PDB file of C-alpha atoms in Angstrom:
ATOM      1  CA  MET A  13      93.455  50.056 166.766  1.00 58.00           C
ATOM      2  CA  TYR A  14      91.566  52.636 168.814  1.00 58.00           C
ATOM      3  CA  ALA A  15      92.475  53.031 172.491  1.00 56.00           C
ATOM      4  CA  LYS A  16      89.648  52.169 174.883  1.00 54.00           C
ATOM      5  CA  LYS A  17      89.106  54.861 177.483  1.00 57.00           C
ATOM      6  CA  SER A  18      87.355  52.369 179.774  1.00 52.00           C
ATOM      7  CA  LEU A  19      90.590  50.351 179.996  1.00 52.00           C
ATOM      8  CA  GLY A  20      92.828  53.399 180.415  1.00 56.00           C
ATOM      9  CA  GLN A  21      94.690  52.648 177.184  1.00 61.00           C
ATOM     10  CA  HIS A  22      97.429  55.043 176.054  1.00 76.00           C
ATOM     11  CA  PHE A  23      99.813  53.421 173.578  1.00 83.00           C
ATOM     12  CA  LEU A  24     103.467  54.373 174.027  1.00 92.00           C
ATOM     13  CA  LYS A  25     104.788  55.307 170.586  1.00 92.00           C
ATOM     14  CA  ASP A  26     108.131  57.017 171.303  1.00 96.00           C
ATOM     15  CA  MET A  27     110.889  54.687 170.065  1.00 96.00           C
ATOM     16  CA  PHE A  28     113.574  56.332 172.209  1.00 97.00           C
ATOM     17  CA  ILE A  29     111.539  55.876 175.408  1.00 97.00           C
ATOM     18  CA  LEU A  30     110.741  52.256 174.504  1.00 97.00           C
ATOM     19  CA  ASP A  31     114.440  51.500 174.058  1.00 97.00           C
ATOM     20  CA  ARG A  32     115.271  53.327 177.270  1.00 97.00           C
ATOM     21  CA  ILE A  33     112.793  51.209 179.252  1.00 98.00           C
ATOM     22  CA  VAL A  34     114.497  47.975 178.219  1.00 97.00           C
ATOM     23  CA  GLN A  35     117.919  49.493 178.923  1.00 97.00           C
ATOM     24  CA  SER A  36     116.741  50.428 182.432  1.00 98.00           C
ATOM     25  CA  ILE A  37     116.232  46.822 183.544  1.00 98.00           C
ATOM     26  CA  PRO A  38     118.808  46.316 186.362  1.00 97.00           C
ATOM     27  CA  PRO A  39     121.914  44.376 185.188  1.00 97.00           C
ATOM     28  CA  HIS A  40     121.574  41.605 187.803  1.00 96.00           C
ATOM     29  CA  ILE A  41     117.936  41.076 186.781  1.00 97.00           C
ATOM     30  CA  SER A  42     118.869  41.138 183.104  1.00 96.00           C
ATOM     31  CA  ASP A  43     121.495  38.431 183.712  1.00 96.00           C
ATOM     32  CA  MET A  44     118.968  36.214 185.514  1.00 96.00           C
ATOM     33  CA  ILE A  45     116.466  36.610 182.674  1.00 96.00           C
ATOM     34  CA  ASP A  46     119.190  35.780 180.128  1.00 93.00           C
ATOM     35  CA  ARG A  47     119.954  32.556 182.014  1.00 93.00           C
ATOM     36  CA  ASP A  48     116.237  31.733 182.172  1.00 91.00           C
ATOM     37  CA  GLU A  49     116.381  31.786 185.978  1.00 93.00           C
ATOM     38  CA  LEU A  50     113.715  34.445 186.278  1.00 95.00           C
ATOM     39  CA  LYS A  51     110.342  34.797 184.548  1.00 96.00           C
ATOM     40  CA  LEU A  52     109.862  38.025 182.600  1.00 97.00           C
ATOM     41  CA  ILE A  53     106.279  39.339 182.699  1.00 97.00           C
ATOM     42  CA  GLU A  54     104.539  42.237 180.971  1.00 97.00           C
ATOM     43  CA  VAL A  55     101.074  43.513 181.922  1.00 95.00           C
ATOM     44  CA  GLY A  56      99.187  44.982 178.968  1.00 92.00           C
ATOM     45  CA  ILE A  57     100.544  44.243 175.520  1.00 92.00           C
ATOM     46  CA  GLY A  58      99.273  47.452 173.891  1.00 89.00           C
ATOM     47  CA  LEU A  59     100.384  47.545 170.265  1.00 91.00           C
ATOM     48  CA  GLY A  60     103.305  45.227 171.038  1.00 93.00           C
ATOM     49  CA  ASP A  61     106.171  47.721 170.729  1.00 95.00           C
ATOM     50  CA  LEU A  62     107.624  47.032 174.182  1.00 97.00           C
ATOM     51  CA  THR A  63     106.823  43.333 173.793  1.00 97.00           C
ATOM     52  CA  LYS A  64     108.917  43.111 170.636  1.00 97.00           C
ATOM     53  CA  ARG A  65     111.901  44.750 172.311  1.00 97.00           C
ATOM     54  CA  LEU A  66     111.711  42.405 175.293  1.00 98.00           C
ATOM     55  CA  ILE A  67     111.574  39.357 172.998  1.00 97.00           C
ATOM     56  CA  ASP A  68     114.502  40.619 170.905  1.00 96.00           C
ATOM     57  CA  ASN A  69     116.641  41.345 173.979  1.00 96.00           C
ATOM     58  CA  TYR A  70     115.881  38.134 175.894  1.00 96.00           C
ATOM     59  CA  LYS A  71     115.904  35.308 173.398  1.00 91.00           C
ATOM     60  CA  GLN A  72     116.703  32.605 175.967  1.00 89.00           C
ATOM     61  CA  THR A  73     113.500  32.971 177.962  1.00 92.00           C
ATOM     62  CA  GLN A  74     109.758  33.036 177.368  1.00 94.00           C
ATOM     63  CA  LEU A  75     107.997  36.344 177.865  1.00 97.00           C
ATOM     64  CA  LEU A  76     104.622  36.021 179.591  1.00 97.00           C
ATOM     65  CA  VAL A  77     102.121  38.786 178.778  1.00 97.00           C
ATOM     66  CA  TYR A  78      98.788  39.399 180.481  1.00 96.00           C
ATOM     67  CA  GLU A  79      96.164  41.358 178.544  1.00 93.00           C
ATOM     68  CA  ILE A  80      92.446  41.906 179.114  1.00 91.00           C
ATOM     69  CA  ASP A  81      91.484  43.351 175.708  1.00 91.00           C
ATOM     70  CA  SER A  82      90.494  40.528 173.340  1.00 91.00           C
ATOM     71  CA  LYS A  83      91.048  42.694 170.227  1.00 91.00           C
ATOM     72  CA  LEU A  84      94.613  43.519 171.258  1.00 93.00           C
ATOM     73  CA  ILE A  85      95.230  39.834 171.932  1.00 95.00           C
ATOM     74  CA  GLN A  86      93.905  38.904 168.500  1.00 95.00           C
ATOM     75  CA  MET A  87      96.176  41.460 166.836  1.00 94.00           C
ATOM     76  CA  ALA A  88      99.198  40.370 168.904  1.00 95.00           C
ATOM     77  CA  ARG A  89      98.680  36.703 168.059  1.00 96.00           C
ATOM     78  CA  ALA A  90      98.779  37.609 164.384  1.00 97.00           C
ATOM     79  CA  ASN A  91     101.787  39.924 164.671  1.00 96.00           C
ATOM     80  CA  PHE A  92     103.771  37.608 166.959  1.00 97.00           C
ATOM     81  CA  ALA A  93     102.771  34.278 165.420  1.00 97.00           C
ATOM     82  CA  VAL A  94     106.402  33.191 164.958  1.00 97.00           C
ATOM     83  CA  SER A  95     107.383  34.108 168.542  1.00 97.00           C
ATOM     84  CA  ILE A  96     104.354  32.307 169.939  1.00 97.00           C
ATOM     85  CA  SER A  97     104.989  29.146 167.904  1.00 97.00           C
ATOM     86  CA  SER A  98     108.675  29.118 168.941  1.00 96.00           C
ATOM     87  CA  GLY A  99     107.761  29.477 172.610  1.00 95.00           C
ATOM     88  CA  ALA A 100     109.344  32.925 172.997  1.00 96.00           C
ATOM     89  CA  LEU A 101     105.999  34.506 173.867  1.00 97.00           C
ATOM     90  CA  HIS A 102     102.918  33.385 175.747  1.00 97.00           C
ATOM     91  CA  ILE A 103      99.828  35.615 175.926  1.00 97.00           C
ATOM     92  CA  GLU A 104      97.155  35.059 178.546  1.00 95.00           C
ATOM     93  CA  GLN A 105      93.836  36.915 178.761  1.00 95.00           C
ATOM     94  CA  ARG A 106      93.569  37.951 182.379  1.00 92.00           C
ATOM     95  CA  ASP A 107      92.487  40.889 184.524  1.00 90.00           C
ATOM     96  CA  VAL A 108      95.509  41.175 186.836  1.00 91.00           C
ATOM     97  CA  ALA A 109      93.847  43.897 188.931  1.00 84.00           C
ATOM     98  CA  ASN A 110      91.320  41.350 190.206  1.00 83.00           C
ATOM     99  CA  THR A 111      93.408  38.212 190.486  1.00 76.00           C
ATOM    100  CA  SER A 112      94.133  36.022 193.471  1.00 66.00           C
ATOM    101  CA  ASN A 113      96.626  33.186 193.295  1.00 66.00           C
ATOM    102  CA  GLU A 114      97.767  31.004 196.178  1.00 67.00           C
ATOM    103  CA  CYS A 115     101.206  30.421 194.665  1.00 77.00           C
ATOM    104  CA  GLY A 116     102.051  33.972 193.578  1.00 85.00           C
ATOM    105  CA  TYR A 117     100.363  37.108 192.327  1.00 93.00           C
ATOM    106  CA  LEU A 118     101.477  36.982 188.675  1.00 94.00           C
ATOM    107  CA  TYR A 119     103.415  33.690 188.565  1.00 94.00           C
ATOM    108  CA  ASP A 120     104.103  30.644 190.719  1.00 91.00           C
ATOM    109  CA  SER A 121     107.883  31.154 190.777  1.00 93.00           C
ATOM    110  CA  GLU A 122     110.218  34.165 190.842  1.00 95.00           C
ATOM    111  CA  TYR A 123     109.525  36.856 188.258  1.00 97.00           C
ATOM    112  CA  PHE A 124     110.294  40.444 187.206  1.00 98.00           C
ATOM    113  CA  LEU A 125     107.578  42.764 185.891  1.00 98.00           C
ATOM    114  CA  VAL A 126     108.127  45.279 183.078  1.00 98.00           C
ATOM    115  CA  SER A 127     105.083  47.289 182.089  1.00 96.00           C
ATOM    116  CA  ASN A 128     103.456  50.521 181.019  1.00 94.00           C
ATOM    117  CA  LEU A 129     100.601  50.229 183.519  1.00 93.00           C
ATOM    118  CA  PRO A 130      97.086  51.614 182.947  1.00 89.00           C
ATOM    119  CA  TYR A 131      96.727  54.607 185.269  1.00 89.00           C
ATOM    120  CA  TYR A 132      93.501  53.506 186.916  1.00 87.00           C
ATOM    121  CA  ILE A 133      94.864  50.182 188.230  1.00 91.00           C
ATOM    122  CA  ALA A 134      98.577  50.997 188.563  1.00 95.00           C
ATOM    123  CA  THR A 135      98.657  51.502 192.341  1.00 96.00           C
ATOM    124  CA  LYS A 136      96.709  48.306 192.975  1.00 95.00           C
ATOM    125  CA  ILE A 137      99.029  46.225 190.757  1.00 96.00           C
ATOM    126  CA  ILE A 138     102.134  47.737 192.360  1.00 97.00           C
ATOM    127  CA  LEU A 139     100.930  47.051 195.914  1.00 96.00           C
ATOM    128  CA  GLN A 140     100.036  43.455 195.063  1.00 95.00           C
ATOM    129  CA  SER A 141     103.462  42.988 193.453  1.00 96.00           C
ATOM    130  CA  LEU A 142     105.193  44.449 196.515  1.00 96.00           C
ATOM    131  CA  ARG A 143     103.384  42.009 198.800  1.00 94.00           C
ATOM    132  CA  ASP A 144     104.263  39.020 196.586  1.00 95.00           C
ATOM    133  CA  SER A 145     107.665  37.631 197.622  1.00 95.00           C
ATOM    134  CA  LYS A 146     107.964  35.870 194.246  1.00 95.00           C
ATOM    135  CA  CYS A 147     108.166  39.272 192.545  1.00 97.00           C
ATOM    136  CA  LEU A 148     111.869  40.117 192.747  1.00 97.00           C
ATOM    137  CA  GLY A 149     111.203  43.574 191.357  1.00 98.00           C
ATOM    138  CA  PHE A 150     109.522  45.650 188.700  1.00 98.00           C
ATOM    139  CA  LEU A 151     110.144  48.406 186.189  1.00 98.00           C
ATOM    140  CA  VAL A 152     106.882  50.242 185.578  1.00 98.00           C
ATOM    141  CA  MET A 153     105.546  53.391 184.015  1.00 97.00           C
ATOM    142  CA  THR A 154     102.720  55.147 185.827  1.00 96.00           C
ATOM    143  CA  GLN A 155     101.209  58.578 186.224  1.00 96.00           C
ATOM    144  CA  LYS A 156     104.044  60.863 187.402  1.00 97.00           C
ATOM    145  CA  GLU A 157     102.266  61.691 190.664  1.00 97.00           C
ATOM    146  CA  VAL A 158     101.991  57.988 191.542  1.00 98.00           C
ATOM    147  CA  ALA A 159     105.678  57.375 190.783  1.00 98.00           C
ATOM    148  CA  GLN A 160     106.647  60.347 192.950  1.00 98.00           C
ATOM    149  CA  LYS A 161     104.655  58.995 195.900  1.00 97.00           C
ATOM    150  CA  PHE A 162     106.213  55.530 195.741  1.00 98.00           C
ATOM    151  CA  CYS A 163     109.733  56.973 195.397  1.00 98.00           C
ATOM    152  CA  ALA A 164     109.508  59.946 197.792  1.00 97.00           C
ATOM    153  CA  LYS A 165     111.941  60.255 200.691  1.00 95.00           C
ATOM    154  CA  VAL A 166     111.215  61.464 204.208  1.00 94.00           C
ATOM    155  CA  PHE A 167     110.531  65.257 204.346  1.00 92.00           C
ATOM    156  CA  ASP A 168     109.555  65.280 200.643  1.00 93.00           C
ATOM    157  CA  ARG A 169     106.159  66.849 199.950  1.00 91.00           C
ATOM    158  CA  GLN A 170     105.010  63.608 198.261  1.00 94.00           C
ATOM    159  CA  PHE A 171     106.184  61.329 201.118  1.00 95.00           C
ATOM    160  CA  CYS A 172     103.217  59.194 202.201  1.00 95.00           C
ATOM    161  CA  ALA A 173     102.114  55.709 203.213  1.00 96.00           C
ATOM    162  CA  LEU A 174     102.903  54.361 199.724  1.00 97.00           C
ATOM    163  CA  SER A 175     106.498  55.589 200.075  1.00 97.00           C
ATOM    164  CA  VAL A 176     106.974  53.778 203.391  1.00 97.00           C
ATOM    165  CA  ILE A 177     105.367  50.537 202.159  1.00 96.00           C
ATOM    166  CA  ALA A 178     107.560  50.391 199.043  1.00 97.00           C
ATOM    167  CA  GLN A 179     110.758  51.202 200.955  1.00 96.00           C
ATOM    168  CA  SER A 180     109.894  48.609 203.605  1.00 96.00           C
ATOM    169  CA  TYR A 181     110.048  45.899 200.945  1.00 97.00           C
ATOM    170  CA  GLY A 182     113.139  47.085 199.078  1.00 97.00           C
ATOM    171  CA  GLU A 183     114.888  49.773 197.065  1.00 97.00           C
ATOM    172  CA  VAL A 184     112.832  52.163 194.931  1.00 98.00           C
ATOM    173  CA  GLU A 185     114.355  54.455 192.293  1.00 98.00           C
ATOM    174  CA  TYR A 186     112.695  57.198 190.258  1.00 98.00           C
ATOM    175  CA  LEU A 187     114.213  57.027 186.763  1.00 98.00           C
ATOM    176  CA  PHE A 188     112.786  59.575 184.319  1.00 98.00           C
ATOM    177  CA  ASP A 189     109.723  61.537 183.208  1.00 98.00           C
ATOM    178  CA  VAL A 190     107.723  60.751 180.070  1.00 97.00           C
ATOM    179  CA  ALA A 191     105.761  63.526 178.347  1.00 97.00           C
ATOM    180  CA  PRO A 192     102.146  63.100 177.131  1.00 96.00           C
ATOM    181  CA  GLU A 193     103.352  63.548 173.527  1.00 96.00           C
ATOM    182  CA  CYS A 194     105.040  60.130 173.741  1.00 96.00           C
ATOM    183  CA  PHE A 195     101.638  58.410 173.776  1.00 93.00           C
ATOM    184  CA  SER A 196      98.700  57.954 171.463  1.00 86.00           C
ATOM    185  CA  PRO A 197      96.213  59.206 172.486  1.00 83.00           C
ATOM    186  CA  LYS A 198      97.943  61.780 174.674  1.00 90.00           C
ATOM    187  CA  PRO A 199      97.057  61.472 178.385  1.00 89.00           C
ATOM    188  CA  LYS A 200      96.220  64.630 180.314  1.00 91.00           C
ATOM    189  CA  VAL A 201      99.056  64.032 182.783  1.00 93.00           C
ATOM    190  CA  ASP A 202     102.797  63.374 182.706  1.00 96.00           C
ATOM    191  CA  SER A 203     104.105  59.851 183.239  1.00 97.00           C
ATOM    192  CA  ALA A 204     107.270  58.505 184.842  1.00 98.00           C
ATOM    193  CA  LEU A 205     109.289  55.292 184.961  1.00 98.00           C
ATOM    194  CA  PHE A 206     110.503  53.879 188.275  1.00 98.00           C
ATOM    195  CA  CYS A 207     112.161  50.680 189.433  1.00 98.00           C
ATOM    196  CA  PHE A 208     111.823  48.459 192.507  1.00 98.00           C
ATOM    197  CA  ASN A 209     114.298  45.811 193.708  1.00 98.00           C
ATOM    198  CA  ARG A 210     113.191  43.495 196.511  1.00 98.00           C
ATOM    199  CA  VAL A 211     115.156  43.239 199.751  1.00 96.00           C
ATOM    200  CA  ASN A 212     112.534  41.918 202.199  1.00 92.00           C
ATOM    201  CA  ASP A 213     110.147  39.061 201.474  1.00 91.00           C
ATOM    202  CA  SER A 214     107.532  40.236 203.929  1.00 87.00           C
ATOM    203  CA  VAL A 215     106.581  43.189 206.117  1.00 88.00           C
ATOM    204  CA  ASP A 216     104.563  43.147 209.324  1.00 84.00           C
ATOM    205  CA  CYS A 217     100.921  43.592 208.283  1.00 82.00           C
ATOM    206  CA  ARG A 218     100.435  45.902 211.288  1.00 88.00           C
ATOM    207  CA  LEU A 219     102.708  48.430 209.597  1.00 93.00           C
ATOM    208  CA  GLU A 220     100.118  49.097 206.879  1.00 91.00           C
ATOM    209  CA  ILE A 221      97.428  49.627 209.533  1.00 92.00           C
ATOM    210  CA  LEU A 222      99.725  52.059 211.340  1.00 94.00           C
ATOM    211  CA  LEU A 223     100.404  53.948 208.103  1.00 95.00           C
ATOM    212  CA  ARG A 224      96.718  54.321 207.273  1.00 93.00           C
ATOM    213  CA  GLN A 225      96.193  55.818 210.713  1.00 94.00           C
ATOM    214  CA  SER A 226      99.323  57.988 210.632  1.00 95.00           C
ATOM    215  CA  PHE A 227      98.549  59.608 207.266  1.00 94.00           C
ATOM    216  CA  SER A 228      94.772  59.873 207.776  1.00 93.00           C
ATOM    217  CA  ASN A 229      95.105  63.647 208.178  1.00 90.00           C
ATOM    218  CA  PRO A 230      98.435  65.008 206.853  1.00 81.00           C
ATOM    219  CA  ARG A 231      97.925  68.388 208.511  1.00 83.00           C
ATOM    220  CA  LYS A 232      97.817  66.898 212.010  1.00 91.00           C
ATOM    221  CA  THR A 233     100.733  65.602 214.071  1.00 94.00           C
ATOM    222  CA  LEU A 234     101.401  61.879 214.250  1.00 95.00           C
ATOM    223  CA  ALA A 235     100.229  61.842 217.869  1.00 95.00           C
ATOM    224  CA  SER A 236      96.917  63.491 216.956  1.00 94.00           C
ATOM    225  CA  ASN A 237      96.293  61.064 214.081  1.00 94.00           C
ATOM    226  CA  LEU A 238      97.004  58.011 216.234  1.00 94.00           C
ATOM    227  CA  ALA A 239      94.867  59.378 219.080  1.00 94.00           C
ATOM    228  CA  LEU A 240      91.941  59.684 216.646  1.00 92.00           C
ATOM    229  CA  HIS A 241      92.238  55.922 216.086  1.00 91.00           C
ATOM    230  CA  GLY A 242      92.124  54.957 219.770  1.00 90.00           C
ATOM    231  CA  TRP A 243      95.742  55.161 220.905  1.00 90.00           C
ATOM    232  CA  HIS A 244      96.223  56.802 224.313  1.00 90.00           C
ATOM    233  CA  LYS A 245      98.289  59.974 223.994  1.00 89.00           C
ATOM    234  CA  ASP A 246     100.477  59.171 227.014  1.00 91.00           C
ATOM    235  CA  ARG A 247     101.523  55.925 225.363  1.00 90.00           C
ATOM    236  CA  ILE A 248     102.184  57.716 222.062  1.00 92.00           C
ATOM    237  CA  TYR A 249     104.308  60.396 223.776  1.00 94.00           C
ATOM    238  CA  ASN A 250     106.259  57.723 225.640  1.00 93.00           C
ATOM    239  CA  MET A 251     106.941  55.933 222.350  1.00 92.00           C
ATOM    240  CA  LEU A 252     108.056  59.146 220.620  1.00 94.00           C
ATOM    241  CA  GLU A 253     110.390  59.969 223.504  1.00 94.00           C
ATOM    242  CA  CYS A 254     111.949  56.493 223.396  1.00 92.00           C
ATOM    243  CA  LEU A 255     112.602  56.900 219.651  1.00 92.00           C
ATOM    244  CA  GLY A 256     113.997  60.410 220.039  1.00 94.00           C
ATOM    245  CA  LEU A 257     111.126  62.033 218.129  1.00 94.00           C
ATOM    246  CA  SER A 258     109.342  65.278 218.915  1.00 95.00           C
ATOM    247  CA  ARG A 259     105.785  65.221 220.245  1.00 94.00           C
ATOM    248  CA  ASN A 260     104.856  67.533 217.364  1.00 95.00           C
ATOM    249  CA  VAL A 261     106.413  65.405 214.613  1.00 95.00           C
ATOM    250  CA  ARG A 262     104.230  65.038 211.527  1.00 94.00           C
ATOM    251  CA  SER A 263     103.719  61.892 209.481  1.00 93.00           C
ATOM    252  CA  HIS A 264     105.895  62.978 206.514  1.00 93.00           C
ATOM    253  CA  GLU A 265     108.806  63.756 208.871  1.00 95.00           C
ATOM    254  CA  ILE A 266     109.272  60.143 210.008  1.00 95.00           C
ATOM    255  CA  SER A 267     111.527  57.769 208.068  1.00 95.00           C
ATOM    256  CA  THR A 268     110.640  54.257 206.943  1.00 95.00           C
ATOM    257  CA  LYS A 269     112.962  52.717 209.553  1.00 93.00           C
ATOM    258  CA  GLU A 270     111.325  54.788 212.281  1.00 95.00           C
ATOM    259  CA  TYR A 271     107.846  53.695 211.172  1.00 95.00           C
ATOM    260  CA  CYS A 272     108.929  50.059 211.449  1.00 92.00           C
ATOM    261  CA  LYS A 273     110.152  50.767 214.993  1.00 92.00           C
ATOM    262  CA  ILE A 274     106.873  52.518 215.867  1.00 93.00           C
ATOM    263  CA  ALA A 275     104.844  49.554 214.596  1.00 90.00           C
ATOM    264  CA  SER A 276     106.937  47.195 216.728  1.00 87.00           C
ATOM    265  CA  PHE A 277     106.728  49.498 219.778  1.00 85.00           C
ATOM    266  CA  LEU A 278     102.964  50.010 219.694  1.00 79.00           C
ATOM    267  CA  ASN A 279     102.244  46.332 219.136  1.00 71.00           C
TER     268      ASN A 279
END
């Protein structure tokens, strides 16, 4: 099989990394999957190396895989014929980046996502999973820069709106880096694996609007960014004073909890 550049395909070939991904699934999630209380989902079957490990490790549940490439699906159905016939694996051709579902983003009941995500749609899939209360968490590999943004803490250089959104929904943990040599073909960037565990089912939609405004110009202060979007500076300064924040505070210097308070205060 040749990787399709248009679909952002880079097949993970490193056996050690593949084993480490499965071992990184949180124990409480692993127990729920074992008891068939939680749907296990993979996005992008690739050459099936991660798929095989998930099937072998969770024999009591059915693995649901979404894949858009018809040739990869055809190959997987041949290679996993026994698992498909036994009900251990179900493959569905679907573009998850452009999917809307009234019941849930990837499934109509609680699920956990494990995937080596295509770089070009990774952020979109992660944000949709975060907003879906049926997704109890995910373990995903992305471009290293994307993983750093989702996992960054306040005052980190990478701390941004994505960091606050992810931490508003639950706990995010950066696990380990993955070198380009672990893939075929080799990507031009490093990758990283990170994990999310849900704590909150929903977040005030006004928070995301606030974050877009707050991080619109990272070099400016929070007050300047909000003023550019119509907020009166006197009101902003009053809010900052009430929260014990400096008038000159910048967007990356404000914690997730403080952003939630700001959203509540301004609205």
